[in-house]
Amino acid sequence: MEIDPEKIAQLEDYLNKLGKVVVAFSGGVDSTFLAAVAYRALGENALAVTADSPTFSQREKQDACLMAAQIGIRHQFIVTDELNNSKFSAGPPDRCYYCKKDRFLKLRSWAEEQGYNWVIEGSNADDLRDYRPGMKGLAEVAGVKSPLLEIGFSKEEIRAGAKNWGLPVWDKPAAACLASRLAYGLPITAENLQQVELAEEIIRQFSPGQVRVRHHGNLARIEVETSSVPLLLEPTRMAHIAEKLKNLGFTYVTLDLTGYQMGSMNQTLSDTKELE
């Protein structure tokens, strides 16, 4: 699709009115597109900042550095400590609420100290269709804006805009923090997060596209795109994967035959409306 140039102009005008901004930057398609527009509109008055957190994989941190360099925007990391919040680390269904609120309170405070007027982040119009308690946390932090959401950019429009601007993330699969792989109620610890990160790197050696290793305590449930399921079922490969994941501390290793499903942990929630 072609993105509406008037909508881009509206976004640039929106950002110009903010003056100086910190872009909450993960290196995914949404935050990369937003950072690119912010840099085009504001130049040195835009700064990309990435959370240095155990919930964010090394692969994603590296991607963030590469994308910031390609855009040309200044970029840095700040250390966040959401694992120290027991309401988050207990792993409740609304864990994203506590994580987002803590992270953006810290980012907003840091931005103020550095002389930036606003923090902007990449939520889009399609995010309203899913169970996302983190958006409630964002709404409770003053000085944070969601320009793509406010103007009404869809995910498809963002991908189209990124493609038109030559940003290689335009077709990057959707990503979520490592904590999203943990079953609700399972403690979110640095050790559990690292188990997931290392397990997914093992699976990626054999499976292109989306990869998730869902952590259910002593059981690892592997999700890949349905086209990749036969690749993992080759006997020698299957035995190799099982051995490697058991070496990481899992007792049981399973392959979900339904394939990758975004937010599959939410299927265990009987009524997400009660949790918002």
Coordinates of N, CA, C and O in Angstrom, one line a residue, residues 109-187:
S109 N 11.5 10.7 33.9 CA 12.3 11.5 34.8 C 13.7 11.8 34.2 O 14.2 12.9 34.3
W110 N 14.2 10.8 33.6 CA 15.6 10.9 32.9 C 15.5 12.0 31.8 O 16.4 12.8 31.7
A111 N 14.4 12.0 31.0 CA 14.3 12.9 29.9 C 14.2 14.3 30.5 O 14.8 15.3 29.9
E112 N 13.5 14.5 31.6 CA 13.3 15.9 32.2 C 14.7 16.4 32.6 O 15.1 17.5 32.4
E113 N 15.5 15.5 33.2 CA 16.8 15.9 33.7 C 17.7 16.3 32.6 O 18.6 17.2 32.7
Q114 N 17.5 15.7 31.4 CA 18.3 16.0 30.2 C 17.8 17.2 29.4 O 18.4 17.5 28.4
G115 N 16.6 17.7 29.8 CA 16.1 18.9 29.1 C 15.2 18.6 28.0 O 14.9 19.4 27.1
Y116 N 14.6 17.4 27.9 CA 13.6 17.0 26.9 C 12.2 17.2 27.4 O 11.9 16.8 28.5
N117 N 11.4 17.8 26.5 CA 10.0 18.1 26.9 C 9.1 16.9 27.0 O 8.2 16.8 27.8
W118 N 9.3 15.9 26.1 CA 8.4 14.8 26.0 C 9.1 13.5 25.8 O 10.2 13.5 25.2
V119 N 8.4 12.4 26.2 CA 8.8 11.1 25.7 C 7.7 10.6 24.8 O 6.5 10.7 25.1
I120 N 8.1 10.1 23.6 CA 7.1 9.5 22.7 C 7.4 8.1 22.5 O 8.5 7.6 22.6
E121 N 6.3 7.3 22.2 CA 6.4 5.9 22.1 C 5.5 5.4 20.9 O 4.7 6.1 20.5
G122 N 5.8 4.1 20.4 CA 5.3 3.7 19.2 C 4.0 2.9 19.1 O 3.7 2.2 18.2
S123 N 3.1 3.0 20.1 CA 1.8 2.3 20.1 C 1.1 2.8 18.8 O 1.1 4.0 18.5
N124 N 0.3 1.9 18.2 CA -0.4 2.2 17.0 C -1.9 1.9 17.2 O -2.3 1.3 18.2
A125 N -2.7 2.2 16.2 CA -4.2 2.1 16.3 C -4.6 0.6 16.5 O -5.6 0.3 17.1
D126 N -3.8 -0.3 15.9 CA -4.2 -1.7 16.0 C -4.0 -2.3 17.4 O -4.5 -3.3 17.7
D127 N -3.1 -1.6 18.2 CA -2.9 -2.1 19.5 C -4.1 -2.0 20.4 O -4.2 -2.7 21.5
L128 N -5.1 -1.3 20.0 CA -6.3 -1.1 20.8 C -7.2 -2.4 20.7 O -8.1 -2.6 21.5
R129 N -6.9 -3.3 19.7 CA -7.7 -4.5 19.5 C -7.3 -5.6 20.4 O -7.9 -6.7 20.4
D130 N -6.1 -5.6 21.1 CA -5.6 -6.7 21.9 C -5.6 -6.3 23.4 O -5.8 -5.2 23.7
Y131 N -5.4 -7.4 24.2 CA -5.3 -7.2 25.6 C -3.9 -6.6 25.9 O -3.0 -7.3 25.8
R132 N -3.9 -5.3 26.2 CA -2.6 -4.7 26.5 C -2.6 -3.8 27.7 O -2.8 -2.6 27.7
P133 N -2.5 -4.4 28.9 CA -2.5 -3.7 30.1 C -1.4 -2.6 30.2 O -1.5 -1.7 31.0
G134 N -0.4 -2.8 29.5 CA 0.7 -1.8 29.5 C 0.3 -0.4 29.0 O 0.8 0.6 29.4
M135 N -0.8 -0.4 28.2 CA -1.2 0.9 27.7 C -1.9 1.7 28.8 O -1.9 2.9 28.8
K136 N -2.5 1.0 29.8 CA -3.1 1.7 30.9 C -1.9 2.3 31.7 O -2.1 3.4 32.2
G137 N -0.8 1.6 31.9 CA 0.3 2.1 32.6 C 0.9 3.3 31.9 O 1.2 4.3 32.6
L138 N 1.0 3.3 30.6 CA 1.4 4.5 29.9 C 0.6 5.7 30.1 O 1.0 6.8 30.3
A139 N -0.8 5.5 30.1 CA -1.7 6.6 30.3 C -1.6 7.3 31.6 O -2.0 8.4 31.8
E140 N -1.0 6.6 32.6 CA -0.8 7.1 33.9 C 0.5 7.9 34.1 O 0.7 8.4 35.2
V141 N 1.3 8.0 33.1 CA 2.6 8.7 33.2 C 2.5 10.0 32.4 O 2.3 10.0 31.2
A142 N 2.6 11.1 33.1 CA 2.5 12.4 32.5 C 3.7 12.6 31.6 O 4.8 12.2 31.9
G143 N 3.5 13.3 30.5 CA 4.6 13.7 29.7 C 5.0 12.6 28.6 O 6.0 12.7 28.0
V144 N 4.1 11.6 28.5 CA 4.4 10.6 27.5 C 3.3 10.7 26.4 O 2.1 10.8 26.7
K145 N 3.7 10.7 25.1 CA 2.8 10.8 24.0 C 2.9 9.6 23.1 O 4.0 9.0 23.0
S146 N 1.8 9.2 22.5 CA 1.8 8.1 21.5 C 1.3 8.7 20.2 O 0.1 8.5 19.8
P147 N 2.2 9.3 19.4 CA 1.8 10.0 18.2 C 1.1 9.1 17.1 O 0.1 9.5 16.5
L148 N 1.6 7.9 16.9 CA 1.1 7.1 15.9 C -0.3 6.6 16.2 O -1.2 6.5 15.4
L149 N -0.6 6.4 17.5 CA -1.9 6.0 18.0 C -2.8 7.2 17.9 O -4.0 7.1 17.4
E150 N -2.4 8.4 18.3 CA -3.3 9.6 18.3 C -3.7 10.0 16.9 O -4.8 10.4 16.7
I151 N -2.8 9.9 16.0 CA -3.1 10.2 14.6 C -3.8 9.1 13.9 O -4.5 9.4 12.9
G152 N -3.7 7.9 14.3 CA -4.5 6.8 13.8 C -3.7 6.0 12.8 O -4.3 5.4 11.9
F153 N -2.4 5.8 12.9 CA -1.6 5.0 12.0 C -1.9 3.5 12.4 O -1.8 3.1 13.5
S154 N -2.2 2.7 11.3 CA -2.3 1.3 11.5 C -1.0 0.6 11.3 O 0.0 1.2 10.8
K155 N -0.9 -0.6 11.7 CA 0.4 -1.4 11.5 C 0.8 -1.5 10.1 O 1.9 -1.3 9.7
E156 N -0.2 -1.7 9.2 CA 0.0 -1.8 7.8 C 0.6 -0.5 7.2 O 1.5 -0.5 6.4
E157 N 0.0 0.7 7.7 CA 0.6 1.9 7.2 C 2.0 2.2 7.7 O 2.8 2.7 7.0
I158 N 2.3 1.8 8.9 CA 3.6 1.9 9.5 C 4.6 1.1 8.7 O 5.7 1.6 8.3
R159 N 4.2 -0.1 8.4 CA 5.1 -1.0 7.6 C 5.3 -0.4 6.2 O 6.4 -0.4 5.6
A160 N 4.3 0.1 5.6 CA 4.4 0.8 4.3 C 5.3 2.0 4.3 O 6.1 2.2 3.4
G161 N 5.1 2.8 5.4 CA 6.0 4.0 5.5 C 7.5 3.6 5.7 O 8.4 4.2 5.1
A162 N 7.7 2.6 6.5 CA 9.1 2.1 6.7 C 9.7 1.5 5.4 O 10.9 1.8 5.1
K163 N 8.9 0.8 4.6 CA 9.4 0.3 3.4 C 9.7 1.4 2.4 O 10.7 1.4 1.7
N164 N 8.8 2.4 2.3 CA 9.0 3.5 1.4 C 10.3 4.3 1.7 O 10.9 4.9 0.9
W165 N 10.7 4.3 3.0 CA 11.8 5.0 3.5 C 13.1 4.1 3.5 O 14.1 4.6 4.0
G166 N 13.0 2.9 3.0 CA 14.1 2.0 3.0 C 14.6 1.5 4.3 O 15.8 1.1 4.5
L167 N 13.7 1.4 5.3 CA 14.0 0.9 6.6 C 13.9 -0.6 6.6 O 12.8 -1.1 6.4
P168 N 14.9 -1.4 6.8 CA 14.8 -2.8 6.7 C 13.9 -3.5 7.7 O 13.6 -4.7 7.5
V169 N 13.5 -2.8 8.7 CA 12.5 -3.4 9.6 C 11.1 -3.5 9.1 O 10.2 -4.0 9.8
W170 N 10.9 -3.0 7.9 CA 9.5 -2.8 7.5 C 8.7 -4.2 7.5 O 7.5 -4.2 7.8
D171 N 9.5 -5.3 7.3 CA 8.8 -6.6 7.4 C 9.3 -7.4 8.5 O 9.1 -8.7 8.6
K172 N 9.9 -6.8 9.5 CA 10.3 -7.5 10.7 C 9.2 -8.1 11.5 O 8.2 -7.4 11.7
P173 N 9.2 -9.4 11.8 CA 8.1 -10.0 12.6 C 7.9 -9.2 13.9 O 8.8 -8.6 14.5
A174 N 6.6 -9.2 14.3 CA 6.3 -8.6 15.6 C 7.1 -9.2 16.7 O 7.4 -10.4 16.7
A175 N 7.5 -8.4 17.6 CA 8.3 -8.8 18.7 C 7.7 -8.4 20.1 O 6.9 -7.4 20.1
A176 N 8.0 -9.1 21.1 CA 7.5 -8.7 22.4 C 8.7 -9.0 23.4 O 9.6 -9.8 23.1
C177 N 8.6 -8.5 24.6 CA 9.7 -8.7 25.5 C 9.7 -10.1 26.0 O 8.7 -10.9 25.9
L178 N 10.8 -10.5 26.5 CA 11.0 -11.9 27.0 C 10.0 -12.3 28.0 O 9.6 -13.5 28.1
A179 N 9.6 -11.4 28.8 CA 8.6 -11.7 29.9 C 7.3 -12.3 29.4 O 6.6 -13.0 30.0
S180 N 7.0 -11.9 28.1 CA 5.7 -12.4 27.5 C 5.7 -13.9 27.3 O 4.7 -14.5 27.0
R181 N 6.9 -14.5 27.3 CA 7.0 -15.9 27.1 C 6.7 -16.7 28.4 O 6.5 -17.9 28.3
L182 N 6.7 -16.1 29.5 CA 6.5 -16.8 30.8 C 5.0 -17.0 31.1 O 4.2 -16.0 31.0
A183 N 4.7 -18.2 31.5 CA 3.3 -18.4 31.9 C 2.9 -17.5 33.1 O 3.7 -17.2 33.9
Y184 N 1.6 -17.0 33.1 CA 1.2 -16.2 34.1 C 1.3 -16.9 35.5 O 1.0 -18.1 35.6
G185 N 1.8 -16.2 36.4 CA 2.0 -16.8 37.8 C 3.4 -17.3 38.0 O 3.8 -17.6 39.1
L186 N 4.2 -17.5 36.9 CA 5.6 -18.0 37.0 C 6.4 -16.7 37.3 O 6.3 -15.7 36.6
P187 N 7.3 -16.8 38.4 CA 8.1 -15.7 38.7 C 8.9 -15.2 37.5 O 9.5 -16.0 36.8

